[in-house]
Amino acid sequence: MEKILYLAHTQPDGTLPKIAFEVLSAALELTQKLSGATLSAGLIGGDVQTAANAIAGAGAAKILGVAGPDFASSRYASDAEALQVLIRQSGATLVIAPATSRFSRAMPGAAYRLNGRTDTHVSGFETDGGKLSIQRWYYRQRMMATMTRTTRPWILLMDSGVFQPWQGKTGTASVELVPVALTEKAKRTQVLGFQAPAVSQQTIRPDAELLFVAGAGWTKKQSDGQTHVKEAEQLILDFLAKTQASLGSSKSLVDQSTEGAAVLSCLSHLNQVGQTGSTPRHPKGLATCCHGEEPHVVGWRFINERRAVNLDPNCGWAQGKADVLYVADAFQVMKKVNELAGKECVVQAK
Amino acid sequence: MSSGFHIVVCGSLVPDPLQTLEPIAGPAGPALKNEMMLPSVLDPWAAHALYEAAHLAKTAAGSKVWLVSLGPKAKLQQLMMTIAQKAPFELVVVDGSASGFTDPFEAAAALASAIEKIPGLDRSRLLVFGGCASASRDASVTMQMIGEQLGIADQFLGVDELTVQPSGAFKVLERIEGGQYQASECAGAPAVLAWATGNLPEPPNNPQVGMANMRGIMPALQKAQPAKVGAEGVTFAKVELPQQKRETRIVKDVPVEEIAKEIITWIKG
Ligand SMILES: Cc1cc2nc3c(=O)[nH]c(=O)nc-3n(C[C@H](O)[C@H](O)[C@H](O)COP(=O)(O)OP(=O)(O)OC[C@H]3O[C@@H](n4cnc5c(N)ncnc54)[C@H](O)[C@@H]3O)c2cc1C
């Protein structure tokens, strides 16, 4: 019988991120489906009471916590130790936790210390015959495996966007605080804070309904034999301002900045989608001036409705990947879209 | 920082991303169709780590770079033809599977053991570099486990920038949620840095660097230690390609205004 531990960490304001509630839904579903399984929770943060209260109604048998200034921010050495202690204390055989940057960094270290195993990018599970199998992608979202493990503890880092967030009532939780002693060696790193990338403005909006993917065509010579980089940037930024869409980019386009070419100043490598970029989740996606497989296949893996604008009717990667391919000049199309959209054109999810 | 760093880059081969990949059932679990024949590249994020390592070694006098690769040695030999001219490094080969279906725990153990055996490696000024995820297993866990086996407490994932101060302390920018960075300061080596794309372009081929590297590459391949890297305790029920082909409606020879209106109607939903 599995002993399940749900783990989450607080945000700087003491609340839990959305993905933590999604993974709580997953943990509850797993507990229900694995007969005889029990669920406890573990929280890490500067102060975990607000977070504990937020999940008080979920029905975890107990809520363990590691709290204090050393655990307020995301640092490998302190997090790996806190996670290790929580998992050990709970006696968990299965651990389920959100794949935040903080846990993605520290959880493998905790797994190593426990001689457990960890699987990341988990995007679903099956419990046929009372035995847990997980689904995870391999080769950068190119193939999906269904697999199981015998080693325990088995630690699962779940991707966002797979489960609906748990929406139970806030309560008053009693947290069993677990002491974690840190050596001086664990404090050699100091977190200084957060920083935006060096771009003209922030264009990455993970919760946006629409992902706008810009390809290298935006900076290539157009029918008049000239490039129109400034105009391209203005069109894209206008569109983002009107729709609140998130901006993705092909690798070719972002690479131009490191290669010294004229570039869109709103883009950094963080915008890149695809194999060496991100694979964001949005209900809709509009790819413009992209030819590559990567923006259309890997970058679009988790985009539900997809449309593309390209001058080339044979854009092979849009065909078969997009629902609609508009064979047209993206400069003209986006100019018109911006004109017609008026001041605001908030995107609706279906 | 007078004595520089000992930088070990962990990076191996992955199928060229432009290849079509098809999973098959192999004797020891899932594999790729024609796996040994597929053209390979240096794992893209590990390649960025190698370029950053070479750049750092140039700026911190007394530094040295090793590239530790776990993969079938015949394929690594081919790969070296393309990367030897990119940056100066000493190669350490661990001859084993580079399949994405091997377990990162086992891959990490093989790599860490190889690092432990590098003659003359000064662990007090060791920086272990690698990619933040591989394009094969895509787990983002291997580097941390290597660091654990080596007893390294300071680890960073998704690094785009490393700035070393004269004292040897350094500042790191790591990718976090929402297109932001977390900035941290670490007292100094030893540390593990798993890189995202960093800030450097792919270096041009330098035949002189290639010649110098090649002198060490052949002996390194000959000395390669075999490693049994699998996925103990894992059972794969199936591995499938997503059935993703969509019926694409091609809209052609239509006035721009009509297209724009259709797009707006669609995004307004
Ligand atoms: C190791 C490795 C890793 C990689 N990782 C990634 C990755 O993470 N992400 C990624 O995207 N790629 C990745 N690639 C693939 C690579 O960089 C592709 O070449 C790139 O994605 C293709 O760029 P693109 O689609 O922007 O544009 P291009 O191939 O340059 O095509 C430009 C397109 O713009 C169109 N166009 C031009 N002007 C207009 C106009 N006015 N209106 C409409 N259309 C127009 C053209 O018809 C053309 O189709 C990787 C490659 C390798 C080798």
XYZ file of C-alpha atoms and ligand atoms in Angstrom:
672
model
C 0.000 0.000 0.000
C 1.390 3.321 -1.044
C 2.026 6.186 1.356
C 1.653 9.318 -0.727
C 3.252 12.622 0.168
C 2.151 15.775 -1.608
C 4.824 18.476 -1.517
C 4.606 22.163 -2.316
C 6.504 25.353 -1.571
C 5.279 28.859 -0.965
C 5.737 31.906 -3.152
C 7.454 34.980 -1.682
C 4.096 36.208 -0.300
C 3.469 32.933 1.517
C 0.755 31.659 -0.827
C 0.968 28.598 -3.029
C 1.434 28.894 -6.806
C -1.377 27.717 -9.097
C 0.534 24.599 -10.136
C 0.597 23.514 -6.469
C -3.220 23.348 -6.497
C -3.194 21.473 -9.806
C -0.840 18.899 -8.360
C -2.944 18.672 -5.207
C -5.824 17.553 -7.453
C -3.494 14.962 -8.938
C -2.418 13.755 -5.481
C -6.034 13.426 -4.351
C -6.994 11.515 -7.480
C -4.030 9.204 -7.056
C -4.859 8.554 -3.408
C -8.412 7.685 -4.330
C -7.450 5.372 -7.179
C -4.702 3.427 -5.415
C -6.591 1.273 -2.991
C -5.464 1.645 0.602
C -3.223 4.606 -0.178
C -2.849 7.365 2.397
C -2.052 11.010 1.759
C -0.049 13.477 3.771
C 1.278 16.875 2.777
C 4.563 18.680 3.221
C 5.189 22.393 2.787
C 8.360 24.432 2.535
C 8.628 28.202 2.913
C 9.545 31.145 5.099
C 6.188 30.697 6.830
C 3.915 27.877 5.711
C 0.766 28.570 7.737
C -1.085 30.494 4.989
C -0.295 27.748 2.518
C -1.350 25.064 4.995
C -4.647 26.845 5.614
C -5.251 26.978 1.873
C -5.060 23.178 1.600
C -6.601 22.434 4.993
C -9.805 21.109 3.430
C -8.095 18.682 1.064
C -8.126 15.822 3.554
C -4.430 15.104 3.993
C -3.923 12.965 7.123
C -1.287 15.429 8.303
C 0.573 18.477 7.101
C 4.290 18.585 7.735
C 6.214 21.814 7.318
C 9.747 23.115 7.042
C 9.791 26.851 7.718
C 12.147 29.695 8.518
C 14.234 32.333 6.783
C 16.571 29.708 5.331
C 13.647 28.180 3.470
C 11.982 31.375 2.288
C 13.793 31.397 -1.027
C 14.807 28.865 -3.591
C 18.315 27.541 -2.938
C 19.515 24.067 -3.847
C 21.358 23.101 -0.682
C 18.646 24.090 1.799
C 15.782 22.859 -0.395
C 17.334 19.458 -1.115
C 17.864 18.933 2.605
C 14.350 20.090 3.541
C 12.782 17.833 0.918
C 14.864 14.890 2.035
C 13.849 15.382 5.660
C 10.150 15.762 4.811
C 10.074 12.662 2.642
C 11.959 10.626 5.231
C 9.765 11.857 8.081
C 6.579 11.034 6.196
C 7.762 7.541 5.305
C 6.376 8.165 1.822
C 6.673 5.582 -0.927
C 5.261 7.952 -3.538
C 5.911 11.670 -3.648
C 3.999 13.980 -5.923
C 5.070 17.577 -6.371
C 4.796 20.456 -8.828
C 7.558 20.887 -11.409
C 8.362 24.448 -10.392
C 11.863 25.738 -11.039
C 12.545 25.422 -7.306
C 11.536 21.781 -7.001
C 12.998 20.879 -10.397
C 16.365 22.030 -9.116
C 16.292 20.468 -5.658
C 14.152 17.320 -5.869
C 16.714 15.177 -7.728
C 19.184 15.864 -4.914
C 16.646 14.751 -2.328
C 15.916 11.618 -4.373
C 19.621 10.828 -4.492
C 19.990 11.200 -0.707
C 17.055 8.839 -0.186
C 18.299 6.375 -2.787
C 14.946 6.917 -4.457
C 14.168 7.694 -8.074
C 12.548 10.687 -9.624
C 10.603 11.228 -12.815
C 10.030 14.663 -14.215
C 7.695 16.106 -16.872
C 5.017 13.711 -15.700
C 1.907 14.521 -17.658
C -0.514 11.851 -16.511
C -0.933 8.531 -14.758
C -2.839 5.268 -14.900
C -3.698 3.050 -11.969
C -4.892 -0.122 -13.690
C -4.928 -3.101 -11.354
C -3.986 -0.903 -8.423
C -0.536 -0.329 -9.882
C 0.722 3.119 -10.760
C 2.049 3.873 -14.241
C 2.988 7.338 -15.348
C 3.117 9.063 -18.686
C 6.091 11.180 -19.559
C 7.578 12.579 -22.732
C 10.935 11.579 -24.158
C 13.128 13.172 -26.804
C 11.774 16.639 -26.110
C 8.074 15.943 -26.451
C 8.500 13.750 -29.496
C 7.290 10.499 -27.947
C 5.214 9.558 -24.966
C 6.091 6.635 -22.694
C 3.918 4.825 -20.197
C 6.141 3.372 -17.515
C 6.329 2.142 -13.962
C 9.033 1.663 -11.330
C 9.654 -0.700 -8.465
C 12.103 1.552 -6.577
C 10.699 3.584 -3.674
C 10.476 6.374 -2.799
C 9.325 7.248 -6.286
C 9.166 10.986 -6.725
C 7.016 12.535 -9.441
C 7.356 16.124 -10.591
C 4.140 16.974 -12.408
C 3.961 19.467 -15.258
C 1.507 22.335 -15.087
C -1.695 22.407 -17.094
C -2.464 18.703 -16.699
C -4.925 18.786 -13.784
C -7.551 21.351 -12.829
C -6.540 23.296 -9.706
C -8.070 22.026 -6.464
C -10.619 24.549 -5.272
C -11.546 23.551 -1.747
C -12.209 25.884 1.115
C -9.519 27.535 3.191
C -9.416 26.323 6.785
C -7.216 26.441 9.815
C -4.568 23.800 9.528
C -2.345 22.433 12.188
C 1.159 22.078 10.820
C 3.685 19.662 12.275
C 6.906 21.643 11.880
C 9.931 19.489 11.188
C 13.341 20.892 12.153
C 16.014 20.880 9.452
C 19.563 21.611 10.511
C 21.694 23.249 7.848
C 25.465 23.180 7.841
C 27.452 26.277 6.885
C 28.229 24.505 3.603
C 24.525 24.661 2.767
C 24.517 28.446 3.105
C 27.287 29.386 0.683
C 24.727 30.596 -1.825
C 22.648 33.706 -1.163
C 19.588 34.446 -3.233
C 19.739 38.076 -4.324
C 16.294 38.375 -5.883
C 14.489 38.288 -9.187
C 15.502 39.971 -12.376
C 13.819 40.508 -15.730
C 15.761 39.631 -18.867
C 17.419 42.546 -20.659
C 14.630 43.217 -23.137
C 12.562 46.292 -23.905
C 9.537 44.803 -22.173
C 8.197 41.663 -20.552
C 6.367 39.597 -23.145
C 6.188 36.157 -21.560
C 2.762 35.580 -20.038
C 2.363 31.942 -19.030
C -1.341 32.359 -18.244
C -2.261 34.043 -21.554
C -4.937 32.467 -23.726
C -2.884 33.002 -26.878
C 0.740 32.283 -27.751
C 2.000 34.424 -30.615
C 5.016 32.756 -32.203
C 7.328 34.952 -34.249
C 9.694 33.366 -36.762
C 12.831 34.579 -38.478
C 10.821 35.750 -41.489
C 10.020 38.943 -39.570
C 13.620 40.093 -39.966
C 14.235 38.790 -43.484
C 14.255 40.847 -46.681
C 10.737 41.433 -47.897
C 9.318 41.850 -51.425
C 10.847 45.358 -51.679
C 14.299 43.881 -51.094
C 14.571 45.551 -47.658
C 14.280 44.350 -44.075
C 11.688 46.012 -41.821
C 12.779 45.092 -38.337
C 11.461 48.201 -36.549
C 8.081 47.846 -38.228
C 7.991 44.157 -37.344
C 8.674 44.917 -33.707
C 5.993 47.599 -33.608
C 3.392 45.304 -35.180
C 4.182 42.509 -32.765
C 4.189 44.744 -29.684
C 0.916 46.417 -30.726
C -0.668 43.032 -31.133
C 0.603 41.848 -27.745
C -0.659 45.023 -26.073
C -4.113 44.552 -27.576
C -4.473 40.844 -26.951
C -2.296 40.293 -23.874
C -0.883 37.316 -25.756
C 2.405 35.726 -24.731
C 5.313 36.011 -27.161
C 7.184 32.939 -28.345
C 9.946 32.866 -30.899
C 11.742 30.414 -33.133
C 15.382 29.701 -32.391
C 16.545 31.363 -35.587
C 14.956 34.638 -34.586
C 16.339 34.801 -31.034
C 19.745 33.578 -32.141
C 20.124 36.687 -34.268
C 20.848 38.711 -31.137
C 23.911 36.620 -30.238
C 24.961 36.625 -33.876
C 24.987 40.426 -33.979
C 22.166 40.931 -36.531
C 19.407 43.553 -36.324
C 16.984 42.135 -33.808
C 13.681 42.579 -32.121
C 14.563 44.224 -28.820
C 11.567 42.634 -27.098
C 13.007 39.129 -27.514
C 15.429 37.123 -25.416
C 16.300 33.435 -25.352
C 13.562 33.016 -22.773
C 11.011 33.568 -25.542
C 12.306 30.659 -27.596
C 9.954 27.730 -28.064
C 10.970 24.304 -29.303
C 13.587 21.733 -28.597
C 16.051 24.074 -26.912
C 13.351 26.447 -25.779
C 10.154 26.018 -23.869
C 6.960 24.155 -24.626
C 4.368 26.459 -23.117
C 0.722 25.581 -22.577
C -1.876 27.935 -24.027
C -5.358 27.327 -25.463
C -4.480 29.030 -28.764
C -1.397 29.701 -30.840
C -0.697 31.904 -33.859
C 2.609 31.280 -35.644
C 3.844 33.965 -37.998
C 6.809 33.908 -40.362
C 7.938 30.518 -39.022
C 9.063 27.764 -41.262
C 10.740 25.367 -38.856
C 9.678 22.048 -37.462
C 10.579 23.141 -33.951
C 8.163 26.056 -33.508
C 5.396 24.071 -35.172
C 5.924 20.695 -33.564
C 7.719 20.894 -30.218
C 6.922 24.525 -29.388
C 3.281 23.863 -30.226
C 3.010 20.535 -28.456
C 0.676 21.853 -25.772
C -1.192 24.440 -27.842
C -4.765 23.368 -28.539
C -5.979 25.542 -31.420
C -3.280 26.556 -33.880
C -3.156 28.921 -36.816
C -0.229 30.109 -38.932
C 0.535 32.941 -41.334
C 3.210 32.328 -43.937
C 3.957 33.547 -47.450
C 4.902 30.043 -48.416
C 1.937 27.735 -49.169
C 4.311 24.781 -48.900
C 5.353 25.584 -45.361
C 5.583 21.900 -44.576
C 5.610 22.165 -40.848
C 2.501 24.320 -40.658
C 0.661 21.861 -42.852
C -0.525 18.977 -40.740
C 0.299 20.878 -37.533
C -1.863 23.997 -37.795
C -5.652 23.989 -38.076
C -5.511 26.895 -40.510
C -2.638 28.186 -42.633
C -3.129 31.664 -44.034
C -0.923 32.107 -47.064
C -0.316 35.835 -46.810
C 2.125 38.540 -45.851
C 2.304 38.650 -42.065
C 3.203 42.360 -42.109
C -0.027 43.177 -43.922
C -2.138 40.722 -41.951
C -0.939 41.835 -38.529
C -1.255 45.500 -39.461
C -4.871 44.913 -40.395
C -5.507 42.769 -37.325
C -4.174 45.564 -35.114
C -6.310 48.159 -36.901
C -9.479 46.125 -36.668
C -8.903 44.880 -33.166
C -9.462 48.339 -31.710
C -8.007 49.186 -28.356
C -8.449 45.837 -26.745
C -9.227 42.406 -27.988
C -9.004 40.049 -25.070
C -8.628 36.481 -26.185
C -11.246 34.027 -25.020
C -10.629 30.380 -24.366
C -13.136 27.928 -25.786
C 40.982 34.115 -8.852
C 44.621 33.391 -9.546
C 44.582 29.657 -10.136
C 41.464 29.499 -12.326
C 38.818 26.800 -12.442
C 38.776 23.149 -13.306
C 35.668 22.980 -15.455
C 34.176 19.604 -16.260
C 31.448 19.719 -18.897
C 29.109 16.733 -19.022
C 27.669 16.363 -22.481
C 26.958 13.620 -24.914
C 25.306 12.966 -28.209
C 21.651 13.073 -29.138
C 20.009 12.412 -32.488
C 20.133 15.428 -34.774
C 16.888 17.277 -34.000
C 16.027 17.412 -37.669
C 15.818 13.605 -37.856
C 12.524 11.764 -37.668
C 12.528 9.573 -34.588
C 10.561 6.375 -34.246
C 10.437 4.297 -31.066
C 10.854 0.525 -31.292
C 10.951 -2.272 -28.725
C 14.585 -3.295 -28.265
C 15.939 -6.310 -26.372
C 16.633 -4.193 -23.261
C 13.611 -1.908 -23.454
C 12.562 0.871 -25.775
C 14.993 2.176 -28.371
C 14.968 4.265 -31.529
C 14.666 2.783 -34.987
C 18.124 2.726 -36.632
C 19.537 4.336 -33.500
C 23.181 3.610 -34.322
C 22.745 5.017 -37.838
C 21.056 8.279 -36.881
C 23.285 11.333 -37.317
C 24.081 12.871 -33.938
C 24.851 16.279 -32.539
C 26.260 17.350 -29.205
C 23.261 17.685 -26.905
C 22.238 21.327 -27.539
C 22.145 22.629 -23.960
C 25.364 20.785 -23.094
C 26.901 22.425 -26.174
C 26.036 25.827 -24.716
C 27.684 24.696 -21.469
C 30.831 23.782 -23.395
C 30.980 27.186 -25.109
C 30.476 28.940 -21.772
C 33.187 26.766 -20.197
C 35.649 27.622 -22.955
C 34.837 31.307 -22.572
C 35.283 31.193 -18.791
C 38.557 29.269 -19.103
C 39.864 31.978 -21.416
C 39.029 34.732 -18.954
C 40.137 32.961 -15.732
C 43.843 32.246 -16.196
C 44.992 28.797 -15.143
C 41.635 27.180 -15.949
C 41.185 23.938 -17.817
C 38.159 22.299 -19.501
C 37.318 18.609 -19.681
C 34.415 17.185 -21.678
C 33.029 14.017 -20.102
C 30.812 12.099 -22.501
C 28.754 8.994 -21.928
C 27.857 7.327 -25.203
C 28.800 4.548 -27.601
C 32.438 5.290 -28.334
C 32.169 4.750 -32.089
C 29.471 7.401 -32.262
C 31.388 9.725 -29.965
C 34.341 9.445 -32.300
C 32.142 10.698 -35.169
C 30.754 13.492 -33.018
C 34.244 14.685 -32.143
C 34.855 15.413 -35.832
C 32.315 18.208 -35.596
C 32.930 19.584 -32.113
C 36.702 19.284 -31.713
C 37.182 22.556 -33.610
C 34.782 24.505 -31.412
C 36.608 24.816 -28.084
C 39.737 23.479 -26.377
C 38.985 20.549 -24.055
C 40.341 17.268 -22.825
C 37.964 14.415 -23.563
C 36.961 11.714 -21.081
C 34.859 8.943 -22.613
C 32.510 6.637 -20.782
C 31.503 3.953 -23.247
C 27.834 3.164 -22.714
C 24.352 3.814 -23.926
C 23.300 7.366 -24.790
C 19.664 6.316 -25.107
C 17.047 8.621 -23.657
C 15.403 5.586 -22.073
C 18.247 4.925 -19.644
C 17.756 6.106 -16.102
C 19.337 9.442 -15.153
C 20.361 7.977 -11.795
C 22.531 5.414 -13.579
C 23.868 7.915 -16.116
C 24.770 10.292 -13.283
C 26.564 7.540 -11.360
C 28.654 6.635 -14.425
C 29.531 10.284 -15.115
C 30.350 11.137 -11.500
C 32.605 8.081 -11.214
C 34.437 9.164 -14.368
C 34.892 12.671 -12.961
C 36.225 11.268 -9.683
C 38.910 9.425 -11.660
C 40.205 12.425 -13.672
C 43.900 12.691 -12.841
C 44.969 16.039 -11.429
C 41.432 17.370 -11.018
C 41.362 19.907 -8.189
C 37.949 19.430 -6.587
C 38.280 22.678 -4.615
C 38.123 24.695 -7.825
C 35.781 22.380 -9.672
C 32.846 23.692 -11.673
C 30.709 20.936 -13.143
C 28.863 22.213 -16.198
C 26.190 20.509 -18.263
C 22.895 21.172 -19.976
C 19.779 21.922 -17.959
C 18.092 19.006 -19.737
C 19.076 16.592 -22.455
C 17.273 16.438 -25.764
C 16.926 12.683 -25.231
C 15.833 11.956 -21.670
C 14.831 15.557 -21.003
C 14.772 14.898 -17.255
C 16.676 17.879 -15.787
C 17.938 15.692 -12.956
C 21.264 14.206 -14.052
C 23.464 17.160 -13.137
C 22.083 17.382 -9.602
C 22.751 13.687 -9.007
C 26.310 14.035 -10.315
C 26.744 16.932 -7.887
C 25.387 14.837 -5.020
C 27.808 11.992 -5.703
C 30.666 14.507 -5.805
C 29.483 16.123 -2.561
C 28.793 19.525 -4.135
C 26.237 21.600 -2.223
C 25.877 24.571 -4.552
C 23.867 23.796 -7.636
C 22.100 25.867 -10.270
C 19.621 24.837 -12.953
C 18.730 26.691 -16.147
C 21.702 29.042 -15.979
C 21.969 31.805 -18.578
C 24.729 33.888 -17.004
C 27.727 33.388 -14.740
C 29.774 36.366 -13.593
C 32.928 35.570 -11.656
C 34.340 38.112 -9.239
C 38.081 38.511 -8.539
C 37.602 36.692 -5.204
C 36.315 33.611 -7.009
C 32.764 34.201 -5.777
C 30.235 34.304 -8.585
C 26.806 35.540 -9.494
C 24.404 33.279 -11.370
C 21.211 34.017 -13.291
C 18.861 31.035 -13.451
C 15.642 30.778 -15.432
C 12.529 30.627 -13.287
C 8.801 30.913 -13.957
C 7.185 33.675 -15.971
C 10.200 34.619 -18.089
C 12.179 35.846 -15.079
C 15.592 35.129 -13.638
C 16.601 34.343 -10.091
C 19.899 36.021 -9.229
C 22.093 34.281 -6.649
C 25.579 34.722 -5.358
C 27.756 31.756 -4.467
C 30.907 31.922 -2.354
C 32.864 30.059 -5.056
C 33.761 26.633 -6.407
C 32.932 23.810 -6.189
C 29.532 24.142 -7.838
C 27.295 22.529 -10.437
C 25.852 24.700 -13.194
C 23.300 23.201 -15.563
C 23.061 25.650 -18.434
C 20.185 26.824 -20.568
C 21.219 28.708 -23.695
C 23.629 31.123 -22.034
C 24.640 34.206 -23.969
C 27.238 33.018 -26.434
C 26.846 32.128 -30.094
C 28.201 28.845 -31.427
C 31.933 29.460 -31.913
C 33.252 29.251 -35.464
C 35.388 26.221 -36.333
C 39.014 26.747 -35.412
C 41.300 24.194 -37.123
C 44.136 24.883 -34.670
C 41.921 24.081 -31.714
C 40.766 20.989 -33.597
C 44.330 19.788 -34.130
C 45.226 20.327 -30.473
C 42.080 18.517 -29.276
C 42.557 15.611 -31.672
C 45.873 14.720 -30.031
C 43.988 13.839 -26.881
C 40.775 12.545 -28.404
C 42.026 9.294 -29.915
C 43.826 8.187 -26.721
C 40.716 9.138 -24.723
C 38.554 6.965 -26.953
C 41.008 4.091 -26.620
C 41.039 4.439 -22.831
C 37.235 4.612 -22.641
C 35.841 2.676 -19.709
C 32.710 0.662 -20.431
C 29.708 1.498 -18.246
C 26.523 -0.467 -17.894
C 23.824 2.156 -17.956
C 20.244 0.964 -18.080
C 17.010 1.552 -16.257
C 16.869 -0.902 -13.381
C 13.463 -1.237 -11.802
C 11.722 0.503 -14.699
C 9.165 -1.217 -16.924
C 8.002 0.562 -20.033
C 4.465 -0.467 -20.989
C 4.599 1.441 -24.264
C 6.311 4.284 -26.083
C 4.294 5.995 -28.787
C 4.529 8.869 -31.208
C 1.666 11.265 -30.642
C -0.838 11.067 -33.457
C -0.820 14.723 -34.218
C -1.593 15.167 -37.872
C -4.190 17.874 -38.287
C -6.376 18.601 -41.280
C -4.965 21.981 -42.186
C -7.319 24.361 -43.968
C -5.207 26.395 -46.386
C -6.512 29.926 -46.900
C -4.964 31.364 -50.053
C -5.674 34.239 -52.436
C -7.973 35.853 -49.918
C -7.860 39.617 -49.215
C -5.832 40.582 -46.178
C -8.835 42.260 -44.564
C -10.810 39.033 -44.643
C -7.941 37.087 -43.100
C -7.529 39.714 -40.399
C -11.250 39.598 -39.580
C -11.186 35.825 -39.386
C -8.188 35.898 -37.046
C -9.879 38.416 -34.773
C -13.092 36.406 -34.633
C -11.035 33.351 -33.762
C -8.995 34.973 -31.019
C -12.056 36.614 -29.506
C -13.453 33.097 -29.456
C 20.426 21.576 -32.117
C 19.243 22.319 -32.655
C 18.266 22.771 -31.781
C 17.177 23.505 -32.265
N 16.247 23.981 -31.376
C 15.252 24.773 -31.847
C 14.302 25.382 -30.967
O 14.325 25.196 -29.759
N 13.362 26.172 -31.481
C 13.285 26.450 -32.809
O 12.414 27.224 -33.213
N 14.137 25.869 -33.660
C 15.115 25.054 -33.223
N 15.984 24.481 -34.107
C 15.691 24.585 -35.528
C 16.266 25.747 -36.277
O 16.873 26.780 -35.654
C 15.291 26.180 -37.345
O 16.091 26.482 -38.402
C 14.393 27.345 -37.018
O 13.459 27.049 -36.036
C 13.632 27.790 -38.226
O 13.419 29.154 -38.074
P 12.104 29.907 -38.417
O 10.979 28.966 -38.426
O 11.996 31.117 -37.600
O 12.360 30.577 -39.829
P 13.007 30.299 -41.246
O 13.308 28.863 -41.455
O 14.091 31.266 -41.372
O 11.800 30.678 -42.161
C 11.260 31.971 -42.260
C 9.850 31.844 -42.750
O 9.276 33.141 -42.758
C 8.426 33.250 -43.877
N 8.238 34.676 -44.180
C 9.173 35.591 -44.510
N 8.596 36.803 -44.679
C 7.283 36.639 -44.428
C 6.152 37.510 -44.447
N 6.258 38.794 -44.747
N 4.967 36.998 -44.142
C 4.797 35.692 -43.861
N 5.819 34.822 -43.831
C 7.050 35.292 -44.126
C 9.134 32.476 -44.968
O 8.220 32.034 -45.963
C 9.724 31.303 -44.185
O 8.843 30.208 -44.182
C 17.056 23.731 -33.651
C 18.029 23.244 -34.526
C 19.112 22.543 -34.048
C 20.130 22.049 -35.014
